[in-house]
PDB file of C-alpha atoms in Angstrom:
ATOM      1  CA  UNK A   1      31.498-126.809 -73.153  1.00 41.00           C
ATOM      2  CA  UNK A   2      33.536-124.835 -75.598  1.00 46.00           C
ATOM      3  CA  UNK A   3      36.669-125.870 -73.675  1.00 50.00           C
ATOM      4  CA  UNK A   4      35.867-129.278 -73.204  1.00 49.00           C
ATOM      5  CA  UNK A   5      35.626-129.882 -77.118  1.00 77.00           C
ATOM      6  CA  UNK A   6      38.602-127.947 -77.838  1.00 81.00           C
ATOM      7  CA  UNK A   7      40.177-130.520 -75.245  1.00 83.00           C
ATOM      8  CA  UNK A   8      39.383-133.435 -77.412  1.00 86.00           C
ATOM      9  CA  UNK A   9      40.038-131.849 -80.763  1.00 85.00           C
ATOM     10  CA  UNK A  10      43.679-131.523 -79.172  1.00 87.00           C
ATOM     11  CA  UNK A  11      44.268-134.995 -77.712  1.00 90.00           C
ATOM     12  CA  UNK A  12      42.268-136.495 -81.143  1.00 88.00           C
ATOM     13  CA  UNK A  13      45.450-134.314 -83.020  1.00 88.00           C
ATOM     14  CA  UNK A  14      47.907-135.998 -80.674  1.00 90.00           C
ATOM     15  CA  UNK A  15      46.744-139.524 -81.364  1.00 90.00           C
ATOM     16  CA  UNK A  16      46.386-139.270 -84.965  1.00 89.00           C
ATOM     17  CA  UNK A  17      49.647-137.296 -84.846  1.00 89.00           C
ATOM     18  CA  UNK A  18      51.228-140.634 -83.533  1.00 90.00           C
ATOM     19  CA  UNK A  19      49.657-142.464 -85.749  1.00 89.00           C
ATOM     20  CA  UNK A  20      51.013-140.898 -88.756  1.00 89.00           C
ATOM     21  CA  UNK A  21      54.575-141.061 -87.566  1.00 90.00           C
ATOM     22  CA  UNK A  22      54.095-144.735 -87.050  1.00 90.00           C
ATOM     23  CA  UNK A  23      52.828-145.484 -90.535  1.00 88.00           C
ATOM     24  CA  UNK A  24      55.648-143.004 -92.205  1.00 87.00           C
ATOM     25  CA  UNK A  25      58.113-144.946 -90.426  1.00 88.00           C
ATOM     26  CA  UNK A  26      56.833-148.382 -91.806  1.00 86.00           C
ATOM     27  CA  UNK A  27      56.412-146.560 -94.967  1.00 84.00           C
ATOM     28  CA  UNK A  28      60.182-146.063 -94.987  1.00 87.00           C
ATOM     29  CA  UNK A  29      61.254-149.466 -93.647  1.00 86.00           C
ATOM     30  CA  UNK A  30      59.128-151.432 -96.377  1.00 83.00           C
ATOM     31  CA  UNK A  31      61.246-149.165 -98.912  1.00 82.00           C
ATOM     32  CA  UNK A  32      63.939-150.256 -97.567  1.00 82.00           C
ATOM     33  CA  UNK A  33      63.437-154.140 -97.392  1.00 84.00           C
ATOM     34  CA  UNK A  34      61.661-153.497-100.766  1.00 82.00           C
ATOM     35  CA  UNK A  35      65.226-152.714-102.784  1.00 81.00           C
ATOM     36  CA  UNK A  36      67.107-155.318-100.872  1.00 82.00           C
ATOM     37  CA  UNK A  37      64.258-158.077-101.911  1.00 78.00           C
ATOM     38  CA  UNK A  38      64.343-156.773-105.987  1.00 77.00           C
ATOM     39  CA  UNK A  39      68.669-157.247-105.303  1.00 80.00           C
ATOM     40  CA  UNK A  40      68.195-160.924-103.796  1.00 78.00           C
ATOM     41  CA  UNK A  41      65.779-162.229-106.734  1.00 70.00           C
ATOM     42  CA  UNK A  42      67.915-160.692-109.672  1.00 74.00           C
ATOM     43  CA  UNK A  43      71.249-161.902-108.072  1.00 78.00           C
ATOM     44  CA  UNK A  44      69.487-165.599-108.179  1.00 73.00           C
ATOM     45  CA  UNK A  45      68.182-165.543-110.980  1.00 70.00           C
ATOM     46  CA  UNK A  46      70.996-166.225-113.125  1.00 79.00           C
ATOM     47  CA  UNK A  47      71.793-169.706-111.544  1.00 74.00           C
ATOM     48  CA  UNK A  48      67.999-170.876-111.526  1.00 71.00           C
ATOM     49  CA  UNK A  49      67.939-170.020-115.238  1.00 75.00           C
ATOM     50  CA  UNK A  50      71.104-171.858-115.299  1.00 79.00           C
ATOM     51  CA  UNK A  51      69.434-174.931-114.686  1.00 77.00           C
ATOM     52  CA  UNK A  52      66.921-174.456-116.658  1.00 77.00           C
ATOM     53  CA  UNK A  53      68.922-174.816-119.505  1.00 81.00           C
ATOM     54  CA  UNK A  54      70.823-177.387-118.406  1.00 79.00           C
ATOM     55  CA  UNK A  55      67.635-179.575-118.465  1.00 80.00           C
ATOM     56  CA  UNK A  56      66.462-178.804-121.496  1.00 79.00           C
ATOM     57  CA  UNK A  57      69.698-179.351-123.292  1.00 80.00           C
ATOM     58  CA  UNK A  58      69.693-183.214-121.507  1.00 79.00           C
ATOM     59  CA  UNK A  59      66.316-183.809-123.257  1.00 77.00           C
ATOM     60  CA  UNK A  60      67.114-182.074-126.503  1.00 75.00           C
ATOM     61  CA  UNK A  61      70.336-184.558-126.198  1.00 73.00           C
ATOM     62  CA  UNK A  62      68.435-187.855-125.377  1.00 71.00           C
ATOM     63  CA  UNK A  63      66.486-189.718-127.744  1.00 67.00           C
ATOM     64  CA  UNK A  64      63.444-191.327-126.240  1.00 69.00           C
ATOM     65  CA  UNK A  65      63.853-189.255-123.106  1.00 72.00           C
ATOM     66  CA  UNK A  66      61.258-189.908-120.719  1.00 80.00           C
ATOM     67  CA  UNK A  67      61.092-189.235-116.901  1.00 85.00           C
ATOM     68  CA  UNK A  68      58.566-189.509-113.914  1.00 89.00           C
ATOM     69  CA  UNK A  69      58.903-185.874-113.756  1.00 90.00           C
ATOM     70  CA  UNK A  70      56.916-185.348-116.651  1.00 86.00           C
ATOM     71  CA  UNK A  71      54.596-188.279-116.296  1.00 87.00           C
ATOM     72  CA  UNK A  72      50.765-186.645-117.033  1.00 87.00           C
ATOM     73  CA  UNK A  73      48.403-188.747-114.697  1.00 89.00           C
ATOM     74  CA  UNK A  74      44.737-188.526-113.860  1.00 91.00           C
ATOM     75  CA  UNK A  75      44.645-185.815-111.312  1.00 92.00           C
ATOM     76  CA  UNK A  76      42.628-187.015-108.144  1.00 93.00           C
ATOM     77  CA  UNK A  77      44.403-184.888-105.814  1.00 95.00           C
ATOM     78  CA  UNK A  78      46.719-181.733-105.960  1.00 95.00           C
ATOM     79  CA  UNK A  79      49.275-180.302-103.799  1.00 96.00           C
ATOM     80  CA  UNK A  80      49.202-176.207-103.721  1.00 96.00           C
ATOM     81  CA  UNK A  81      52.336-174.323-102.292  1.00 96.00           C
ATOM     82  CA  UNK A  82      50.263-171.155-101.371  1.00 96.00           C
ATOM     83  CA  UNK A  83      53.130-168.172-100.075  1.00 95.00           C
ATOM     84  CA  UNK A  84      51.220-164.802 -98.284  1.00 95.00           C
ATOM     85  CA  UNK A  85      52.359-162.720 -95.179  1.00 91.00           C
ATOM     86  CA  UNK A  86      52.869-162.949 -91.635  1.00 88.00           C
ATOM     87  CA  UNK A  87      50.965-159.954 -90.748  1.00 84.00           C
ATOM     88  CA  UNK A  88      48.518-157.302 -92.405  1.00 81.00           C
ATOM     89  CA  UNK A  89      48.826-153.743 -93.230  1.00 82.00           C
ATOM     90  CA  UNK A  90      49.210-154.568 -96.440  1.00 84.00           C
ATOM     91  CA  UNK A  91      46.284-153.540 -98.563  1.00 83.00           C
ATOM     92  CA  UNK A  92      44.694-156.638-100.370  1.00 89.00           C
ATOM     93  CA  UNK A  93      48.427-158.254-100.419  1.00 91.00           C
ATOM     94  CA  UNK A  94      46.894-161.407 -98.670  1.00 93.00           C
ATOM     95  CA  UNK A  95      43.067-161.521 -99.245  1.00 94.00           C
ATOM     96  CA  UNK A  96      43.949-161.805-103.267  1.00 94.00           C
ATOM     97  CA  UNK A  97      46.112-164.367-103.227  1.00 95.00           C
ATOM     98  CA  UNK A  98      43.520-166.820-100.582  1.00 95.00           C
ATOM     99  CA  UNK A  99      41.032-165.667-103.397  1.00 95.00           C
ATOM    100  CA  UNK A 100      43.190-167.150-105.688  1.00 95.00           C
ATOM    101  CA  UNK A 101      43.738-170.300-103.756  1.00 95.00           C
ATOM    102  CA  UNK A 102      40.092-170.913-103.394  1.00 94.00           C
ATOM    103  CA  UNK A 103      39.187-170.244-106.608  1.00 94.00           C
ATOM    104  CA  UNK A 104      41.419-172.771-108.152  1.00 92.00           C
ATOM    105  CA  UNK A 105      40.322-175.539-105.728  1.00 92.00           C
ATOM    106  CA  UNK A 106      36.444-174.850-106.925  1.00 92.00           C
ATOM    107  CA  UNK A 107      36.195-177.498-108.827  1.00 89.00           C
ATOM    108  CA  UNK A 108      36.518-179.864-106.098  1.00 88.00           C
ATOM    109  CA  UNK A 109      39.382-181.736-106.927  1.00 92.00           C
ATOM    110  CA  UNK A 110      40.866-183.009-103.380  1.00 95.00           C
ATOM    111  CA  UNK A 111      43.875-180.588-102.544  1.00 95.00           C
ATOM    112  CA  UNK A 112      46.620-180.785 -99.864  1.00 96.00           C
ATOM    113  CA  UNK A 113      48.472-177.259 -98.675  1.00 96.00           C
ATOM    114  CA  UNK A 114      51.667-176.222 -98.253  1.00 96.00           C
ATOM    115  CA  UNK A 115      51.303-172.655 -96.409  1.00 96.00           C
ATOM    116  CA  UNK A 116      53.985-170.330 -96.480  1.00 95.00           C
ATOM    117  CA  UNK A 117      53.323-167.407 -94.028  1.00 93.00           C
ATOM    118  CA  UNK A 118      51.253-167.221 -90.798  1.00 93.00           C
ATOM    119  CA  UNK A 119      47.961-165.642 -92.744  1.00 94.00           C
ATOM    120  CA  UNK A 120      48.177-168.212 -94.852  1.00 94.00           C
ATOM    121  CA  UNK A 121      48.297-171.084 -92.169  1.00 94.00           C
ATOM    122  CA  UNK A 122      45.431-169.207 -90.011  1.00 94.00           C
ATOM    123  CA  UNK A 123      43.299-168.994 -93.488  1.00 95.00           C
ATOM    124  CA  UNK A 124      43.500-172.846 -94.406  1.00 95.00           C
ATOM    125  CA  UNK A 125      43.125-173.775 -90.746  1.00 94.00           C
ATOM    126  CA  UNK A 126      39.694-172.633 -90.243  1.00 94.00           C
ATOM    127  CA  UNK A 127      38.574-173.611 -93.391  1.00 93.00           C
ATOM    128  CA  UNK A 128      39.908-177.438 -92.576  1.00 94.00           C
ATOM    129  CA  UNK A 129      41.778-177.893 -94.929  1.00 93.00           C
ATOM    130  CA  UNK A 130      44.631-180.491 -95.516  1.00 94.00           C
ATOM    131  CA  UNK A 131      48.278-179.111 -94.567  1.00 95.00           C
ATOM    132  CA  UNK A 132      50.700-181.168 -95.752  1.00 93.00           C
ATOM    133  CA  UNK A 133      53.390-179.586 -93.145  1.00 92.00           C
ATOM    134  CA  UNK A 134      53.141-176.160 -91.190  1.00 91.00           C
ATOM    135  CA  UNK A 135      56.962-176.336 -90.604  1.00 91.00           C
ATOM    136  CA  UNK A 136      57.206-173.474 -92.813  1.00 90.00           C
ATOM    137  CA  UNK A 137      54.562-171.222 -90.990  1.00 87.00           C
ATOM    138  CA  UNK A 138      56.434-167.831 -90.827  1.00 87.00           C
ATOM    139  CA  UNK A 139      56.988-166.390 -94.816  1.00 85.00           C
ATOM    140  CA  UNK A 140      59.934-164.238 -92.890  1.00 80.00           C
ATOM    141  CA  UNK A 141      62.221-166.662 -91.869  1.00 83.00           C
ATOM    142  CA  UNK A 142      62.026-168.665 -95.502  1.00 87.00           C
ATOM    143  CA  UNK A 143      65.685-169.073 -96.606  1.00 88.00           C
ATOM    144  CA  UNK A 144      66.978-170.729-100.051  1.00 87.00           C
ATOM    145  CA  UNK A 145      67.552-173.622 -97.888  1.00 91.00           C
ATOM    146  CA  UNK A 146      63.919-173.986 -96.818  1.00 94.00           C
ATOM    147  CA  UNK A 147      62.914-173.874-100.358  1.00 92.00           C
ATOM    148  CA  UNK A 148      65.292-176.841-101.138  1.00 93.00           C
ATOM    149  CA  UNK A 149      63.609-178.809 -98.198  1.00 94.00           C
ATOM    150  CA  UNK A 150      60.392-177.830 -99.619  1.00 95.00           C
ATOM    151  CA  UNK A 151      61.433-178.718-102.758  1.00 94.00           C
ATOM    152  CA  UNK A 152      62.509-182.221-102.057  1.00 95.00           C
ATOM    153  CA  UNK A 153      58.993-182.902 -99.776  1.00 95.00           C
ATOM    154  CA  UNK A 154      57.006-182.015-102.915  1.00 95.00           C
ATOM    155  CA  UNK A 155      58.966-183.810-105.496  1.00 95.00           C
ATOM    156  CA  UNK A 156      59.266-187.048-103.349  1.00 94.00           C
ATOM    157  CA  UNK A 157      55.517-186.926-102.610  1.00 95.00           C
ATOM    158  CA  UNK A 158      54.832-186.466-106.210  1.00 95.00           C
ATOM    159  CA  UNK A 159      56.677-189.220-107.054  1.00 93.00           C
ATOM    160  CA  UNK A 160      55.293-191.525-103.989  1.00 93.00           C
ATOM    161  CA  UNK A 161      51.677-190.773-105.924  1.00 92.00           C
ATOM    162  CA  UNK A 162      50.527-189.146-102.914  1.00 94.00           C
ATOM    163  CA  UNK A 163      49.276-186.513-105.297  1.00 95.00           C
ATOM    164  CA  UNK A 164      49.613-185.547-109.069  1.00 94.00           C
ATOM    165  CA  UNK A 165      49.661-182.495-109.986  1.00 95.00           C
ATOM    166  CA  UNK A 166      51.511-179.449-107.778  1.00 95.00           C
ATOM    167  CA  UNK A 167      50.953-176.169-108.219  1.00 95.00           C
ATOM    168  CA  UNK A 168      52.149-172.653-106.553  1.00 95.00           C
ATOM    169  CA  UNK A 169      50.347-169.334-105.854  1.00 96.00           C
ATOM    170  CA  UNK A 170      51.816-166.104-105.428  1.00 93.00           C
ATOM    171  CA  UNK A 171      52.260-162.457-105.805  1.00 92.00           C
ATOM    172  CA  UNK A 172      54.120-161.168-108.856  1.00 89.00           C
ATOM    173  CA  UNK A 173      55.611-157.874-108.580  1.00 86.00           C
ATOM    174  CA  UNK A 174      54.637-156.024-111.429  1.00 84.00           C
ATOM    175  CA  UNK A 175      55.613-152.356-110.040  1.00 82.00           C
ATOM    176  CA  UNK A 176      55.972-150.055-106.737  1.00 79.00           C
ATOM    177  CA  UNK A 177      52.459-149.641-107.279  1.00 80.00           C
ATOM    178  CA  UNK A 178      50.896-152.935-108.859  1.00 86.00           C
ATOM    179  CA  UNK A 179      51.293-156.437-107.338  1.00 90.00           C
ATOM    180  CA  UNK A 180      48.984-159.442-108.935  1.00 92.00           C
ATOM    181  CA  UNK A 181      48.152-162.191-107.653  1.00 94.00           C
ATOM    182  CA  UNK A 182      49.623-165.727-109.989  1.00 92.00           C
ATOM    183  CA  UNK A 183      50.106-168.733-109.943  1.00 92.00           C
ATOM    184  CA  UNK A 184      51.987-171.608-111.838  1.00 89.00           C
ATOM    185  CA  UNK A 185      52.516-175.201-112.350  1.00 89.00           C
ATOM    186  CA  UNK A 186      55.314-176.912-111.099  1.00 90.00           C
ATOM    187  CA  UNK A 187      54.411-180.559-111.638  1.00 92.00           C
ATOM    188  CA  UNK A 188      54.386-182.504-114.173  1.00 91.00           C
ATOM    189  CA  UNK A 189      56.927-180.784-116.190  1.00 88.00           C
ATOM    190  CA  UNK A 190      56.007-180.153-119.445  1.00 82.00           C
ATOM    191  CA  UNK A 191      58.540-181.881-122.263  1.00 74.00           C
ATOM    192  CA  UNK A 192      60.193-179.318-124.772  1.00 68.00           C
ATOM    193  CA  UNK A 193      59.634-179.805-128.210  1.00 61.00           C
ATOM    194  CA  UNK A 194      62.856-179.707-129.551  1.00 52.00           C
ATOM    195  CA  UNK A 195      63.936-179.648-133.371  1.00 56.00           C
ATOM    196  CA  UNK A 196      65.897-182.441-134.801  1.00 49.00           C
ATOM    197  CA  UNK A 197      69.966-181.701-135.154  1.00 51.00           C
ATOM    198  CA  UNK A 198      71.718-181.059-137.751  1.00 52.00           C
ATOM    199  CA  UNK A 199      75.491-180.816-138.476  1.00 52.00           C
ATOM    200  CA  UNK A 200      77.665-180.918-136.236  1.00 51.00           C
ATOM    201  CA  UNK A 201      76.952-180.176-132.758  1.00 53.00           C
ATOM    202  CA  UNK A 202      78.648-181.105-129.481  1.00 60.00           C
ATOM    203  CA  UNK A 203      78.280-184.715-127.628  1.00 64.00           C
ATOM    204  CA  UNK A 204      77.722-184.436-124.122  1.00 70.00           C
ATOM    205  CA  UNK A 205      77.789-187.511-122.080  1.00 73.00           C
ATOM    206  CA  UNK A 206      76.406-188.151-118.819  1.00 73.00           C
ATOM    207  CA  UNK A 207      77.943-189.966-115.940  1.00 76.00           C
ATOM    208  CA  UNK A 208      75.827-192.823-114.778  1.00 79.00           C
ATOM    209  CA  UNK A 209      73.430-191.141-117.712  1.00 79.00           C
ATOM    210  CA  UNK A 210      71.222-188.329-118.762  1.00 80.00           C
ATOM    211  CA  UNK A 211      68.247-189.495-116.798  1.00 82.00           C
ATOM    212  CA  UNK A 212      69.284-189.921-113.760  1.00 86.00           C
ATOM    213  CA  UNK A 213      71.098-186.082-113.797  1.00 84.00           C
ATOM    214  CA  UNK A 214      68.210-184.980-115.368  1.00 85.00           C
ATOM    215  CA  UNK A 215      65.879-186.876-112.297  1.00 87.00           C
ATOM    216  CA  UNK A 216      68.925-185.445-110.044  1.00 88.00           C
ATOM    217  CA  UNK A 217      68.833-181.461-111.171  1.00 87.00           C
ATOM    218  CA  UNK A 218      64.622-181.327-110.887  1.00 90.00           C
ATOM    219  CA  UNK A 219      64.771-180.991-107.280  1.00 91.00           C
ATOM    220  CA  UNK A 220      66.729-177.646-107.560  1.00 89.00           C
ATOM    221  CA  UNK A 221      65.192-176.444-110.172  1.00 89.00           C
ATOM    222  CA  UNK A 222      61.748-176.841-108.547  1.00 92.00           C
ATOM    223  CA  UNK A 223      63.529-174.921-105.385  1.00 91.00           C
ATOM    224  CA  UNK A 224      64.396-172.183-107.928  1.00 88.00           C
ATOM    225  CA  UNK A 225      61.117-171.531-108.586  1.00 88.00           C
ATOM    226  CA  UNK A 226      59.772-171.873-105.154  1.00 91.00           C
ATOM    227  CA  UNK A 227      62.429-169.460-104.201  1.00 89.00           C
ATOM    228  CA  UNK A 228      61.910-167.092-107.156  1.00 86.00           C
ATOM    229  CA  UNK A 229      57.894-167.069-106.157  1.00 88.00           C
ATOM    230  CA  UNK A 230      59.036-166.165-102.532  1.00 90.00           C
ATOM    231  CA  UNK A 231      61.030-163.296-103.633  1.00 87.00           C
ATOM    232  CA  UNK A 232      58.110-162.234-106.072  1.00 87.00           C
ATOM    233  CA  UNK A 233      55.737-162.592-103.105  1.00 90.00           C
ATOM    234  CA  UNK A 234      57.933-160.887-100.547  1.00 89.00           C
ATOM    235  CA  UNK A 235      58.804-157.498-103.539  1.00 88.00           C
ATOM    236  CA  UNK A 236      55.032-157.407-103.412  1.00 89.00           C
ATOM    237  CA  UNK A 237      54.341-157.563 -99.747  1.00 90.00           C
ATOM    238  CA  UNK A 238      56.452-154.926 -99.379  1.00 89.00           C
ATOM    239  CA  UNK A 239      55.769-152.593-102.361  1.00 88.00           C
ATOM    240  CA  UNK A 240      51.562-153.015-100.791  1.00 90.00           C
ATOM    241  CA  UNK A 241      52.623-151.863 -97.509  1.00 89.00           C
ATOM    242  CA  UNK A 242      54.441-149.170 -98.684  1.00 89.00           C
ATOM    243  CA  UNK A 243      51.880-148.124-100.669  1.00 88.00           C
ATOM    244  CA  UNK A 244      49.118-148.307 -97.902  1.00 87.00           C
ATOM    245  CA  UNK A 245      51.134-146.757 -95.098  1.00 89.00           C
ATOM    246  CA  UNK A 246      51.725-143.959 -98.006  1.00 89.00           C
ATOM    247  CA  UNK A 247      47.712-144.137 -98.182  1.00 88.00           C
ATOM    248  CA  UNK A 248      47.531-143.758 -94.182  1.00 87.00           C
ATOM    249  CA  UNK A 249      49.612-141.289 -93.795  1.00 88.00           C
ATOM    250  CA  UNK A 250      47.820-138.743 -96.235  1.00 90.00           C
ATOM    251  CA  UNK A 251      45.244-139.695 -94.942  1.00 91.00           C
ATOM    252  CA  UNK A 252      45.768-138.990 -91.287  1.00 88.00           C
ATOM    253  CA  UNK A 253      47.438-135.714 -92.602  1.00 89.00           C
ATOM    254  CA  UNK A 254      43.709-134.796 -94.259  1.00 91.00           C
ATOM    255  CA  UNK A 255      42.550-135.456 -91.184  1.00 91.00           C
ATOM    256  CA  UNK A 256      44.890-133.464 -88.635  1.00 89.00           C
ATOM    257  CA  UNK A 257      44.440-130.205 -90.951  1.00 90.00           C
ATOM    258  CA  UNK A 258      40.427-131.037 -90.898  1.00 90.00           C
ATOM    259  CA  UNK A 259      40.906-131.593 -86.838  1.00 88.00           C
ATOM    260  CA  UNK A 260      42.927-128.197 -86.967  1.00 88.00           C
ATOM    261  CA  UNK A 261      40.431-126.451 -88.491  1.00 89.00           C
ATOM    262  CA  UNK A 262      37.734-127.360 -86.101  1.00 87.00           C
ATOM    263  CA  UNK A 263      40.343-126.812 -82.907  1.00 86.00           C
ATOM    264  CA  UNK A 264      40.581-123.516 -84.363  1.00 87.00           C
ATOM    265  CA  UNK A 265      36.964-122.572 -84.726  1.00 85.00           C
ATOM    266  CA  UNK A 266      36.194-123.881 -81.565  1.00 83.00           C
ATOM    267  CA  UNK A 267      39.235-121.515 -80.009  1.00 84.00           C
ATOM    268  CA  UNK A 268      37.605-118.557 -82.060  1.00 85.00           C
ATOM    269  CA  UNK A 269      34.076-119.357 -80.670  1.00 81.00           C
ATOM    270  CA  UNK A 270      35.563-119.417 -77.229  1.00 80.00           C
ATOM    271  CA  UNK A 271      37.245-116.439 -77.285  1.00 82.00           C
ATOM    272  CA  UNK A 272      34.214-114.858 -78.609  1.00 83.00           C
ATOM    273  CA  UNK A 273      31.871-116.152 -75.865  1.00 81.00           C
ATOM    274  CA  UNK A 274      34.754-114.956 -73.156  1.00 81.00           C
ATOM    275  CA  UNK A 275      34.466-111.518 -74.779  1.00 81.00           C
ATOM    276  CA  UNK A 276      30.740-110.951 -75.180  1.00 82.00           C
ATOM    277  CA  UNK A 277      30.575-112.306 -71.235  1.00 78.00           C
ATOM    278  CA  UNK A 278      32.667-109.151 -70.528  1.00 80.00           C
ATOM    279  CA  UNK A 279      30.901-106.633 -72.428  1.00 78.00           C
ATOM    280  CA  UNK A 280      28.044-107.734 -70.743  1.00 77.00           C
ATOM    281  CA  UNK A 281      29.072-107.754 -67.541  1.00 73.00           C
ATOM    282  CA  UNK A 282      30.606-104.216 -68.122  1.00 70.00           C
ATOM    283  CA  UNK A 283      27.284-102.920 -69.065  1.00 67.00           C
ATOM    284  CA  UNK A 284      25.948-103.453 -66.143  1.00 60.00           C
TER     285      UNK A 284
END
């Protein structure tokens, strides 16, 4: 009997053995992916911002300025952009951000999706909810040209009506350790309030006119922040892995030296039996 347990301890010390090398090794690959994902969003960034400015010096230049962009309407439906993973083994990464997405579509406003990521599709699939495209199913494959094409379905179905308001939830990377789920509005945009001029400042003018570049540079500055929120989301995918493979694998360790320990008794309670047999069989 003795043997047969000290047989299981052994293989149970194999298999959890295995186990930890796995989870070290994804441990060390989200590390890895991690500081190549922080070097893609900061190296962005800069151009993004770019535009940024660039619109709000075209308002701050325009008298009267008004677009469709900014156009506050009656909300009677809402598009979300909602970005999780492909897979799990990733702590809470996904389950926060769906509780997220439900809670802001509580107060039963009618609301389209745009998933980004497998979990996500598979989430707002069996709830039945509305997809406006699941072209963009895998959050892997998501290039800065995908976020363009997203970019330009949104805006044009914004300003078709076919919803008014859109809106984007993610993960912001706060540290290695802390990840947060947030979201933020993308649609309408809100106007700047800028002070009057004074002095002299420089004229720019704008070939046909401001609008229309203004109208023209939305697009890819709403791709900036899709893109921005993808890099965010994919930091944070990766910094919760790493930290719950790091959880796994001190964990299995606790668990080999408690295995170890009871392999060990069991060996000494063996040996014992083995040697009391032949005392006693001496004896006689």
């Amino acid at each position: 009997m003795a043997g047969a347990s000290m047989k299981d301890i052994k293989l149970r010390i194999k298999s959890v053995g295995s186990t930890m090398q796995i989870t070290k090794a994804m441990e060390l690959v989200a590390s890895s992916k991690l500081r190549k994902a922080k070097e893609r969003q900061e190296r962005c960034r800069p151009y993004f911002l770019g535009l940024k400015e660039t619109l709000d010096e075209i308002e701050a230049a325009t008298s009267d300025f008004s677009s469709p962009y900014q156009e506050h309407r009656e909300v009677k439906k809402r598009c979300l952009i909602v970005i999780a993973g492909d897979r799990g083994l990733a702590g809470g990464y996904n389950n926060n951000v769906f509780k997220a997405a439900s809670a802001m579509m509580e107060d039963g406003t009618p609301t389209c999706v745009l998933p980004i990521g497998k979990r996500t599709v598979e989430f707002f699939a069996r709830r039945g909810i509305e997809m406006l495209t699941r072209e963009f199913a895998e959050a892997a494959d998501i290039s800065v040209a995908d976020c363009f094409t997203i970019s330009n379905l949104v805006t044009k179905g914004y300003l078709e009506g076919q919803y008014d308001e859109v809106s984007i939830i993610f993960t912001r990377f706060v540290s290695m350790l802390t990840q947060t789920p947030a979201s933020a509005s993308l649609l309408p945009l809100e106007a700047q309030q800028h002070e009057r001029r004074t002095g002299v400042h420089p004229l720019v003018l704008y070939e046909p006119d401001s609008l229309t570049v203004y109208n023209a540079i939305v697009p890819n500055y709403i791709a900036g922040m899709i893109y921005g929120s993808m890099c965010e989301s994919v930091a944070s995918e990766l910094g919760a892995r790493r930290t719950a493979m790091d959880a796994a694998s001190k964990n299995a360790a606790e668990m080999i030296d408690d295995l170890s320990l009871r392999y060990n008794r069991a060996r000494q309670g063996a040996i014992t039996q083995e040697i009391t047999e032949i005392v006693a069989g001496a004896e006689h």
